[in-house]
PDB file of C-alpha atoms in Angstrom:
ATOM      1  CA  UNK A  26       0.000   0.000   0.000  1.00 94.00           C
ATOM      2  CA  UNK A  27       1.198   3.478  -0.872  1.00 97.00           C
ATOM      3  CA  UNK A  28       0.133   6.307   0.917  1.00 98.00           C
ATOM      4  CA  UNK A  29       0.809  10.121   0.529  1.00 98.00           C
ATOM      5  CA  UNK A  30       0.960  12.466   3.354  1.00 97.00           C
ATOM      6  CA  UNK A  31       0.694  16.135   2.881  1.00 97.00           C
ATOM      7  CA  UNK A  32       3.480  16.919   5.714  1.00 92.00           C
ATOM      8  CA  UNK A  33       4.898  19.006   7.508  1.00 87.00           C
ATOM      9  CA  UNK A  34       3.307  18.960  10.716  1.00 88.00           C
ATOM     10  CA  UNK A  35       4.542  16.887  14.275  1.00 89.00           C
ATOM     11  CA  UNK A  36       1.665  14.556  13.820  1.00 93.00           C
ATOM     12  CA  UNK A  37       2.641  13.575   9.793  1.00 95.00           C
ATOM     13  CA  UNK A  38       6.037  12.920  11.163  1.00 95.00           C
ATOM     14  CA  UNK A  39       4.674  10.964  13.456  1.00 95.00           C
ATOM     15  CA  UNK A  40       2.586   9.330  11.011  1.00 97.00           C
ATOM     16  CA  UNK A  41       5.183   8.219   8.631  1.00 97.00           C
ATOM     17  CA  UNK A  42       7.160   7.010  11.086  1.00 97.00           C
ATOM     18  CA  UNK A  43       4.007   5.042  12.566  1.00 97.00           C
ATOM     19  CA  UNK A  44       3.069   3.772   9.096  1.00 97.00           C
ATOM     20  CA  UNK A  45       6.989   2.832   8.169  1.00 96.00           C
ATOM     21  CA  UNK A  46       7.579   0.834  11.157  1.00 96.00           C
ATOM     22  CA  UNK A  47       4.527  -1.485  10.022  1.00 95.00           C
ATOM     23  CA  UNK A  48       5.402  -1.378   6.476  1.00 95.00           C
ATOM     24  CA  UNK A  49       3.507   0.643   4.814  1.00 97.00           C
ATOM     25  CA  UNK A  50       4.736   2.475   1.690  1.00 97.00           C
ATOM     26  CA  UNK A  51       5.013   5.915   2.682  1.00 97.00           C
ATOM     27  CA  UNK A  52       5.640   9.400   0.332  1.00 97.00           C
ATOM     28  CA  UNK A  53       6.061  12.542   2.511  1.00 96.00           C
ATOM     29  CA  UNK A  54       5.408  15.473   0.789  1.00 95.00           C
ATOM     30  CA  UNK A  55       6.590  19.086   2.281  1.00 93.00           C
ATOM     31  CA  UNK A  56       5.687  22.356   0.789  1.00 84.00           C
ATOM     32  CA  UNK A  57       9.493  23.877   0.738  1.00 76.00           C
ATOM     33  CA  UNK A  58       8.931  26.545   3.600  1.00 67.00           C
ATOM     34  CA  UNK A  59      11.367  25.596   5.924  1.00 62.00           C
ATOM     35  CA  UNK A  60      14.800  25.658   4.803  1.00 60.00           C
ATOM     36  CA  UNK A  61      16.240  22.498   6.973  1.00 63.00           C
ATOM     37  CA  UNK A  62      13.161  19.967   7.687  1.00 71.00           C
ATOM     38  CA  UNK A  63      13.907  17.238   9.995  1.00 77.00           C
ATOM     39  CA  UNK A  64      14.648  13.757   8.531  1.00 83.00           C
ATOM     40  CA  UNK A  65      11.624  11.498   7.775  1.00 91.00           C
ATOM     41  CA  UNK A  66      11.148   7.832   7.071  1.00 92.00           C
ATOM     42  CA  UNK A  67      10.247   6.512   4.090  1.00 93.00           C
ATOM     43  CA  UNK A  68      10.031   8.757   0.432  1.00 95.00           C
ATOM     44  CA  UNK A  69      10.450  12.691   0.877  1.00 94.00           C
ATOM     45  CA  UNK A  70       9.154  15.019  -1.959  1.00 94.00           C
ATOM     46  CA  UNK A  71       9.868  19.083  -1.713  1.00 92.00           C
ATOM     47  CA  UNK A  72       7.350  21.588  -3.343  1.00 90.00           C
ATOM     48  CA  UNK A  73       3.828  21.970  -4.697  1.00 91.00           C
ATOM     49  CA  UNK A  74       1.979  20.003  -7.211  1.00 94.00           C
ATOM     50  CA  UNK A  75       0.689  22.509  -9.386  1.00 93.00           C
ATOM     51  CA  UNK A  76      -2.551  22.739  -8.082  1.00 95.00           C
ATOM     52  CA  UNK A  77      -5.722  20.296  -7.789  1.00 96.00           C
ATOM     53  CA  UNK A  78      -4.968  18.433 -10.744  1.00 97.00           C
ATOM     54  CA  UNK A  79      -1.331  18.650 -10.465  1.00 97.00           C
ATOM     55  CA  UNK A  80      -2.193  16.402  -7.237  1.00 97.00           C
ATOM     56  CA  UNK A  81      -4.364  14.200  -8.866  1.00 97.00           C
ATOM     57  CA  UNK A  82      -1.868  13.505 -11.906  1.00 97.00           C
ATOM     58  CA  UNK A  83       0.812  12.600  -9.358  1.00 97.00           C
ATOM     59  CA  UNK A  84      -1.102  11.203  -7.386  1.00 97.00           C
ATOM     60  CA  UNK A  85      -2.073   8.585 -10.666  1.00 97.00           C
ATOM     61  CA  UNK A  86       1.252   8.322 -11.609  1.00 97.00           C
ATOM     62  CA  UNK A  87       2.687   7.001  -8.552  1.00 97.00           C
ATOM     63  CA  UNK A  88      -0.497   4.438  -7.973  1.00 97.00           C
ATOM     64  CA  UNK A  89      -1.131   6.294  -4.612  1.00 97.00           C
ATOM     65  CA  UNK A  90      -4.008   4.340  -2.514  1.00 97.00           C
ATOM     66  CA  UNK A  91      -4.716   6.444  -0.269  1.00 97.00           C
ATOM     67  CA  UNK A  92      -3.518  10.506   1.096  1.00 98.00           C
ATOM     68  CA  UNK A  93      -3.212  11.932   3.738  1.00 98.00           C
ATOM     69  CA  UNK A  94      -3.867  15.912   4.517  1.00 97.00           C
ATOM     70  CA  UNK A  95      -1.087  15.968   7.400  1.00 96.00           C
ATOM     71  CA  UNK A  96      -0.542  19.574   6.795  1.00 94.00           C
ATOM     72  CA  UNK A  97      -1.150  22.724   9.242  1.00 88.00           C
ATOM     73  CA  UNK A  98      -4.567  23.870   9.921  1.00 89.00           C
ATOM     74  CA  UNK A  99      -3.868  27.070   8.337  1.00 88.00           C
ATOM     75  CA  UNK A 100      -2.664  25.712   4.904  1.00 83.00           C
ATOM     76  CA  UNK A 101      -5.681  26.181   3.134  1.00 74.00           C
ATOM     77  CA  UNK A 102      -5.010  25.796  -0.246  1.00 89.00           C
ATOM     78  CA  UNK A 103      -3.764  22.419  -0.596  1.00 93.00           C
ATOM     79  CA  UNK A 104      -6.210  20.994   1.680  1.00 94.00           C
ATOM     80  CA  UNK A 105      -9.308  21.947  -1.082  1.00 95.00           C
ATOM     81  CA  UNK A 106      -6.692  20.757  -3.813  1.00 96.00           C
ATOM     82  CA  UNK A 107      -6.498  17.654  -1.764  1.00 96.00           C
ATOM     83  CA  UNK A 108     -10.249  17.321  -1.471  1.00 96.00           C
ATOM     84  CA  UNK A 109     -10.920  17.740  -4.937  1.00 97.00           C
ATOM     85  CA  UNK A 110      -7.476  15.843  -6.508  1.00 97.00           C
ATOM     86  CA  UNK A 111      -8.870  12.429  -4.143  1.00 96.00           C
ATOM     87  CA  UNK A 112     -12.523  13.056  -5.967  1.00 96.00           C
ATOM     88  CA  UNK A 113     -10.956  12.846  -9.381  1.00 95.00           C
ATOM     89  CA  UNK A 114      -8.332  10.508  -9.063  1.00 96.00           C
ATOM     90  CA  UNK A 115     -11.040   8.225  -6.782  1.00 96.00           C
ATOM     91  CA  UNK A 116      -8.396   7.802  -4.101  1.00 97.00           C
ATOM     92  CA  UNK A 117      -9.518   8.189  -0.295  1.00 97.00           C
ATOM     93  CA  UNK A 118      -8.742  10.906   1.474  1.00 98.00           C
ATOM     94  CA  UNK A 119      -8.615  11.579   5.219  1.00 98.00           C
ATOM     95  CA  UNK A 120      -7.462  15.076   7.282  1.00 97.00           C
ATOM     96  CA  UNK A 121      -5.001  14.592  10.388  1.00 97.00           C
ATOM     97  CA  UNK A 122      -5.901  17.465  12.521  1.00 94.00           C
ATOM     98  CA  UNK A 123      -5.177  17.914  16.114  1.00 91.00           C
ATOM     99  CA  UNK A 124      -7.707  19.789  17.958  1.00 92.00           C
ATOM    100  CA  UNK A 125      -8.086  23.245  18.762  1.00 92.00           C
ATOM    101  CA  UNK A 126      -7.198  25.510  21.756  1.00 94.00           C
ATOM    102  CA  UNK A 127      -9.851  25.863  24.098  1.00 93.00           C
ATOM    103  CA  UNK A 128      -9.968  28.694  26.386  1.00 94.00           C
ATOM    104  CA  UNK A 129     -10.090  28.796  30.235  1.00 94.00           C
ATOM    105  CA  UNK A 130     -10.510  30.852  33.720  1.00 95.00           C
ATOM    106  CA  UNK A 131      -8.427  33.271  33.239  1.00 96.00           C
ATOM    107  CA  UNK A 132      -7.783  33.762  29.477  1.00 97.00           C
ATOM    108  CA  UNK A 133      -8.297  37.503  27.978  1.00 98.00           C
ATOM    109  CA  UNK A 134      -9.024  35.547  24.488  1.00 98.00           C
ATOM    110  CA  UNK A 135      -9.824  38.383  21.117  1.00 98.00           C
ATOM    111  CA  UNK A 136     -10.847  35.884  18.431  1.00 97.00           C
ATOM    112  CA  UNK A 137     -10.423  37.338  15.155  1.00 98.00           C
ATOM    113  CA  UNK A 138     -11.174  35.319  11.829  1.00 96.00           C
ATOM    114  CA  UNK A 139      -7.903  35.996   9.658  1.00 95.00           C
ATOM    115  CA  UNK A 140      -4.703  37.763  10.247  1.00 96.00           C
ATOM    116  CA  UNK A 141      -5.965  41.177   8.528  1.00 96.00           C
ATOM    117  CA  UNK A 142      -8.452  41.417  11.338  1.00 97.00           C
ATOM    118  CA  UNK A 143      -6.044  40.690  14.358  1.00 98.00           C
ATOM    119  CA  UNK A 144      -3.928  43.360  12.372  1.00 97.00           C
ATOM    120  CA  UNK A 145      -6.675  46.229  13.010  1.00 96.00           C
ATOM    121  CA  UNK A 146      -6.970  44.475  16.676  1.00 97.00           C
ATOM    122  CA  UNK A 147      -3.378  44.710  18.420  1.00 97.00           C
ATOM    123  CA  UNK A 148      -3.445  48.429  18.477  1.00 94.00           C
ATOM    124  CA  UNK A 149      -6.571  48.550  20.646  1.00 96.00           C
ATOM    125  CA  UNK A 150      -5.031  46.137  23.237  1.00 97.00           C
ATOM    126  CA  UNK A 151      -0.927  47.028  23.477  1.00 97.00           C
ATOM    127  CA  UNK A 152       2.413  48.492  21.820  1.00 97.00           C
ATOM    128  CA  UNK A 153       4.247  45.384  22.267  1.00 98.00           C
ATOM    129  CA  UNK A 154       3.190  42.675  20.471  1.00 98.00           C
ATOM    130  CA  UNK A 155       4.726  38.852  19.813  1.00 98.00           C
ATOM    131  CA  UNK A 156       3.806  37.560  16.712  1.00 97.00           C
ATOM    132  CA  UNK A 157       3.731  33.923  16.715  1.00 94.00           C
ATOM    133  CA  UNK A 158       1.461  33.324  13.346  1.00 92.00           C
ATOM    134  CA  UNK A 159       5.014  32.394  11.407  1.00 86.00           C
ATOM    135  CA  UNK A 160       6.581  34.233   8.788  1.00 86.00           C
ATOM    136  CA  UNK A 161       4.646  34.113   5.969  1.00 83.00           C
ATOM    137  CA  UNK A 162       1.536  36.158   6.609  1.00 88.00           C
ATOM    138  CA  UNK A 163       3.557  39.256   8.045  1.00 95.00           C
ATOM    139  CA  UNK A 164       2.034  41.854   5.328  1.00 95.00           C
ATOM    140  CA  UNK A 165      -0.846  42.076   7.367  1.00 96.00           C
ATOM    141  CA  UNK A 166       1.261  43.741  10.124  1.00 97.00           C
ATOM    142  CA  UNK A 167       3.372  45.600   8.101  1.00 95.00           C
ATOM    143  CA  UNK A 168       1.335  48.738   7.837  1.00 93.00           C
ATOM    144  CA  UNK A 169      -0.021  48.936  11.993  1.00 95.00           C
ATOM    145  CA  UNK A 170       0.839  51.973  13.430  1.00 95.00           C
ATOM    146  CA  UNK A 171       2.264  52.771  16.641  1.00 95.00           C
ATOM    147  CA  UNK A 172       2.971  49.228  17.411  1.00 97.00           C
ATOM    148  CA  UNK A 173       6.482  47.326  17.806  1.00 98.00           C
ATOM    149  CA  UNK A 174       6.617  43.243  16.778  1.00 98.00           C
ATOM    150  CA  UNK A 175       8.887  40.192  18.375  1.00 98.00           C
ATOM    151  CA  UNK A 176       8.116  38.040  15.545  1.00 96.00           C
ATOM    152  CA  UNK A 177       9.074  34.345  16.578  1.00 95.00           C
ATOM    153  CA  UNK A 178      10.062  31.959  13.582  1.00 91.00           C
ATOM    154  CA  UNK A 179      11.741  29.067  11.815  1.00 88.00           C
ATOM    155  CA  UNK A 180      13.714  30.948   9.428  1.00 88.00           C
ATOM    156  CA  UNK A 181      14.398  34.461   8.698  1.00 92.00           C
ATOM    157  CA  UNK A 182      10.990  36.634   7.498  1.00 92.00           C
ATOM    158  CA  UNK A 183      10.889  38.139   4.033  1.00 89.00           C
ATOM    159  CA  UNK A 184       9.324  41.625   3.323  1.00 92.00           C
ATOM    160  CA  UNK A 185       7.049  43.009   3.542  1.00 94.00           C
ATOM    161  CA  UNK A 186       6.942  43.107   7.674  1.00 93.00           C
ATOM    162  CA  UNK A 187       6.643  45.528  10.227  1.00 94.00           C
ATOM    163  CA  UNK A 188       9.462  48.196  10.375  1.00 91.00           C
ATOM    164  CA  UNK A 189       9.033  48.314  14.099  1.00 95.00           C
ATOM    165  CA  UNK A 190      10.133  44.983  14.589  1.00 96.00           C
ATOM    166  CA  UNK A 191      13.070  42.047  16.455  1.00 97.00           C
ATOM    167  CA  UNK A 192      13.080  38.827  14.872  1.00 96.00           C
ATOM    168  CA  UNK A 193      13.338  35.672  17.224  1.00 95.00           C
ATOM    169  CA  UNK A 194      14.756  32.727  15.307  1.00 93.00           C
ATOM    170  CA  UNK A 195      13.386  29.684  17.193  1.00 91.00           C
ATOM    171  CA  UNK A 196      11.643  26.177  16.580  1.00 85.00           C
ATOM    172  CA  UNK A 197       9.429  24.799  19.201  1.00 82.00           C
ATOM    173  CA  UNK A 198       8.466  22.302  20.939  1.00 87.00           C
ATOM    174  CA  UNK A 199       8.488  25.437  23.945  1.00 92.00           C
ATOM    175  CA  UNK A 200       8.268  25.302  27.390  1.00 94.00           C
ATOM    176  CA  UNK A 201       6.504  27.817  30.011  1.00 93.00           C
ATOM    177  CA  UNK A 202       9.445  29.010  31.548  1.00 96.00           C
ATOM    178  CA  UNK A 203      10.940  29.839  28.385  1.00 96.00           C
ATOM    179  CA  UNK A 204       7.791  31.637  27.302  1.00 97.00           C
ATOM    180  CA  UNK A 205       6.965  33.481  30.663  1.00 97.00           C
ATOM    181  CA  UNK A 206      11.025  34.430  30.099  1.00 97.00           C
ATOM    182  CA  UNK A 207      10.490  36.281  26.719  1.00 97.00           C
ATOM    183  CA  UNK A 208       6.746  37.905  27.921  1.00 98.00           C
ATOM    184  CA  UNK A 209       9.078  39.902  30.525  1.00 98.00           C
ATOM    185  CA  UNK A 210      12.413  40.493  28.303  1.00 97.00           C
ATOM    186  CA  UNK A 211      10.609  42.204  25.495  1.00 98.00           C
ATOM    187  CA  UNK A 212       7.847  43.987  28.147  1.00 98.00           C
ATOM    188  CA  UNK A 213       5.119  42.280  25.855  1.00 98.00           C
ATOM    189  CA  UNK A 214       1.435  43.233  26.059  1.00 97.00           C
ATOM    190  CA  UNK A 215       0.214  41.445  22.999  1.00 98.00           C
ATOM    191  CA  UNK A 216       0.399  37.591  22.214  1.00 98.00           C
ATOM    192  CA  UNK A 217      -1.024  37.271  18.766  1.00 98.00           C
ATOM    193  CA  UNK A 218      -1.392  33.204  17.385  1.00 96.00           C
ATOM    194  CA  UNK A 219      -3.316  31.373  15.017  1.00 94.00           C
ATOM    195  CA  UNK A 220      -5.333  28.371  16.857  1.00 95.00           C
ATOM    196  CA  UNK A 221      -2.952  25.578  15.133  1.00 88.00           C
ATOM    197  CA  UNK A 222      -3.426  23.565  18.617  1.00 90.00           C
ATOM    198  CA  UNK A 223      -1.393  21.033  19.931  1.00 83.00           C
ATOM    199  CA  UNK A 224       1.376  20.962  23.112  1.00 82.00           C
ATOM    200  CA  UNK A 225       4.314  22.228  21.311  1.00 78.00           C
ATOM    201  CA  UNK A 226       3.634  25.634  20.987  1.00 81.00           C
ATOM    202  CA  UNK A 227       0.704  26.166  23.739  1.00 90.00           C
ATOM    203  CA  UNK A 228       3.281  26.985  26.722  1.00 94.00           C
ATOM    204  CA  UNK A 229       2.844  31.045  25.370  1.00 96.00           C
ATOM    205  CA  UNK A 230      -1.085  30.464  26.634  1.00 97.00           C
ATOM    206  CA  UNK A 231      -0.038  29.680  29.684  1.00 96.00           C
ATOM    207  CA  UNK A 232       2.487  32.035  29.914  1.00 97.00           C
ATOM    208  CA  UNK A 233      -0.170  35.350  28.948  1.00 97.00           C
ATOM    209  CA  UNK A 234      -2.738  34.297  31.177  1.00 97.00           C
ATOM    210  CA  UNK A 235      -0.258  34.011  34.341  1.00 97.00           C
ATOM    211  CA  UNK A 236       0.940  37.417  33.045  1.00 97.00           C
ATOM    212  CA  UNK A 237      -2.673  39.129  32.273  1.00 97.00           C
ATOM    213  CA  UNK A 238      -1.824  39.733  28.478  1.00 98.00           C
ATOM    214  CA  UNK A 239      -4.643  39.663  25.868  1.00 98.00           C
ATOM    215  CA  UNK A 240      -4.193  36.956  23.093  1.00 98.00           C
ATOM    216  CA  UNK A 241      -5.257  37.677  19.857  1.00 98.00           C
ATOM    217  CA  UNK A 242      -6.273  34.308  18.038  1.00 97.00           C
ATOM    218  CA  UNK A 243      -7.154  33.776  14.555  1.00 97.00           C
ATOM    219  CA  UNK A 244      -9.459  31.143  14.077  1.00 96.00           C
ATOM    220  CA  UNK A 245      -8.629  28.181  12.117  1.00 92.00           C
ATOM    221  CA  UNK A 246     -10.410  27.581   8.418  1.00 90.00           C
ATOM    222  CA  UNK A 247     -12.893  24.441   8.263  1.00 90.00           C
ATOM    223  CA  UNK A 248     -11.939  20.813   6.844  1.00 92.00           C
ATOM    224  CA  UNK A 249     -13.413  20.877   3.216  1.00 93.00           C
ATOM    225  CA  UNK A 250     -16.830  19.495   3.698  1.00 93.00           C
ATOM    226  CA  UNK A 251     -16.998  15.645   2.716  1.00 93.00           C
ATOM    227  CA  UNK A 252     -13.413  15.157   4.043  1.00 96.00           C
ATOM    228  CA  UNK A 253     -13.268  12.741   7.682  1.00 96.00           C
ATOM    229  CA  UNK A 254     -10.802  13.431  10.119  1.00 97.00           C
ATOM    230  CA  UNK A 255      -9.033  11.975  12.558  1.00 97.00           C
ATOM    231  CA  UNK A 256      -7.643  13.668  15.644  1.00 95.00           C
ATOM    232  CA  UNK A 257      -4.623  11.614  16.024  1.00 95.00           C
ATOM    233  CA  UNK A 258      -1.982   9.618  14.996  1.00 97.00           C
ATOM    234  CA  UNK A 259      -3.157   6.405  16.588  1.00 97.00           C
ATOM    235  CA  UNK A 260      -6.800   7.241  14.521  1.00 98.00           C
ATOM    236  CA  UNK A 261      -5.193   7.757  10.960  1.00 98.00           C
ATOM    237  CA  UNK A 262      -3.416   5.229  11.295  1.00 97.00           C
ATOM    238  CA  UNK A 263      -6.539   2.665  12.184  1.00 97.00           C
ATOM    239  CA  UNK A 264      -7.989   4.195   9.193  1.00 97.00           C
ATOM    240  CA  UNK A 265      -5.095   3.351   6.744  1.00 97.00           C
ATOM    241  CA  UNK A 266      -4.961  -0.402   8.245  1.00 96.00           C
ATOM    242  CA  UNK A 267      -8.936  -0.549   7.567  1.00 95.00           C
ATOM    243  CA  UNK A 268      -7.822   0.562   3.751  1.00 91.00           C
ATOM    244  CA  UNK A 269      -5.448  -1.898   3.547  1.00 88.00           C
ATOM    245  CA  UNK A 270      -7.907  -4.785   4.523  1.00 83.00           C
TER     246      UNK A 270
END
């Protein structure tokens, strides 16, 4: 059996190597953001497919039986190419998507539903903002007045960004000391975050709420409707071994 995961995520890592160990065929595939991914199991492929049917043709040519949609909540795009490459290459298709954040006591939570709308929100609620939505949707802050940026990511940003800004280079998984650490260095008022959920990053949650800071959080988009999805690891891969049978 050959399956396709759209990576780049801890829990398609985890996936191929959960799917490798028991013998399964596996074909990572990594959009090409990060500059030095961590080594995976099985086949590795770097880049995009050339939209929807880009998928599906590779998808025919390789005799995949079944993909994957491993990739981060936020990465839109190829999850509706997915959904519509498995329709017309008749392969299944499942989404691995941890779950959400979910507020409690104590949270100052601003849900906003993309990143142009938390843009227009930070200046309302602080001067010091960290910016941990990554470094590719920093045009929406670039124009906010009044208003200096940490911006925490893998590898260097590319304009256009703030021009009040620090750039922290850093890769998680992060821990609460280190967070509550670089809340008080940088005299932050502002967390802003996209809801990717997950432990790895959620330490800076903890960290504003002990400190009273207001967290701006864009909302994740929807699954495309038709598409099932698993939570975790251990789920997808139940579902590939029921494909497989």
């Amino acid at each position: 059996m050959h399956v396709l995961i759209l990576g780049g995520t801890t829990e398609g890592r985890r996936l191929a190597e959960t799917l490798d160990a028991d013998g399964v065929r596996v074909t990572s595939s990594l959009a090409g953001r990060v500059a030095s991914p961590k080594p995976l199991p099985g086949e590795v492929r770097v880049g995009g497919f050339g939209g929807a049917d880009g998928l599906a043709r590779w998808v025919r040519e390789h005799q995949v039986d079944a993909v994957i949609d491993a990739t981060h909540p936020f990465a839109g795009t190829i999850s509706f190419n997915a959904a519509r490459a498995a329709v017309t290459s008749h392969v299944p298709l499942l989404a691995l998507r941890r779950p959400g954040w979910t507020p409690v006591e104590g949270d100052d939570w601003h849900p906003v539903a993309s990143l142009e709308e938390a843009a227009r929100t930070v200046g309302r609620l602080g001067r010091r903002v960290f910016l941990t939505t990554g470094r590719m949707g920093l045009a929406a802050f670039a124009d906010v007045p009044g208003v200096w940026f940490l911006v925490r990511s893998v590898d260097p940003p590319e304009p256009p960004y703030p021009e009040r800004m620090e750039v922290l280079l850093d890769r998680g998984p992060f821990t609460p000391a280190g967070e509550r650490e670089v809340l008080r260095t940088y005299g932050i008022d502002v967390l802003v975050t996209k809801d990717s959920g997950g432990a790895a990053t959620a330490p800076k949650l903890a960290a504003a709420r002990e400190a009273g800071v207001p967290v701006v959080i864009v909302r994740r988009p929807p699954v495309p409707d038709g598409v099932p999805v698993a939570a975790t690891v251990g789920e997808a891969a139940a579902w590939v071994a029921a494909r497989a049978r």
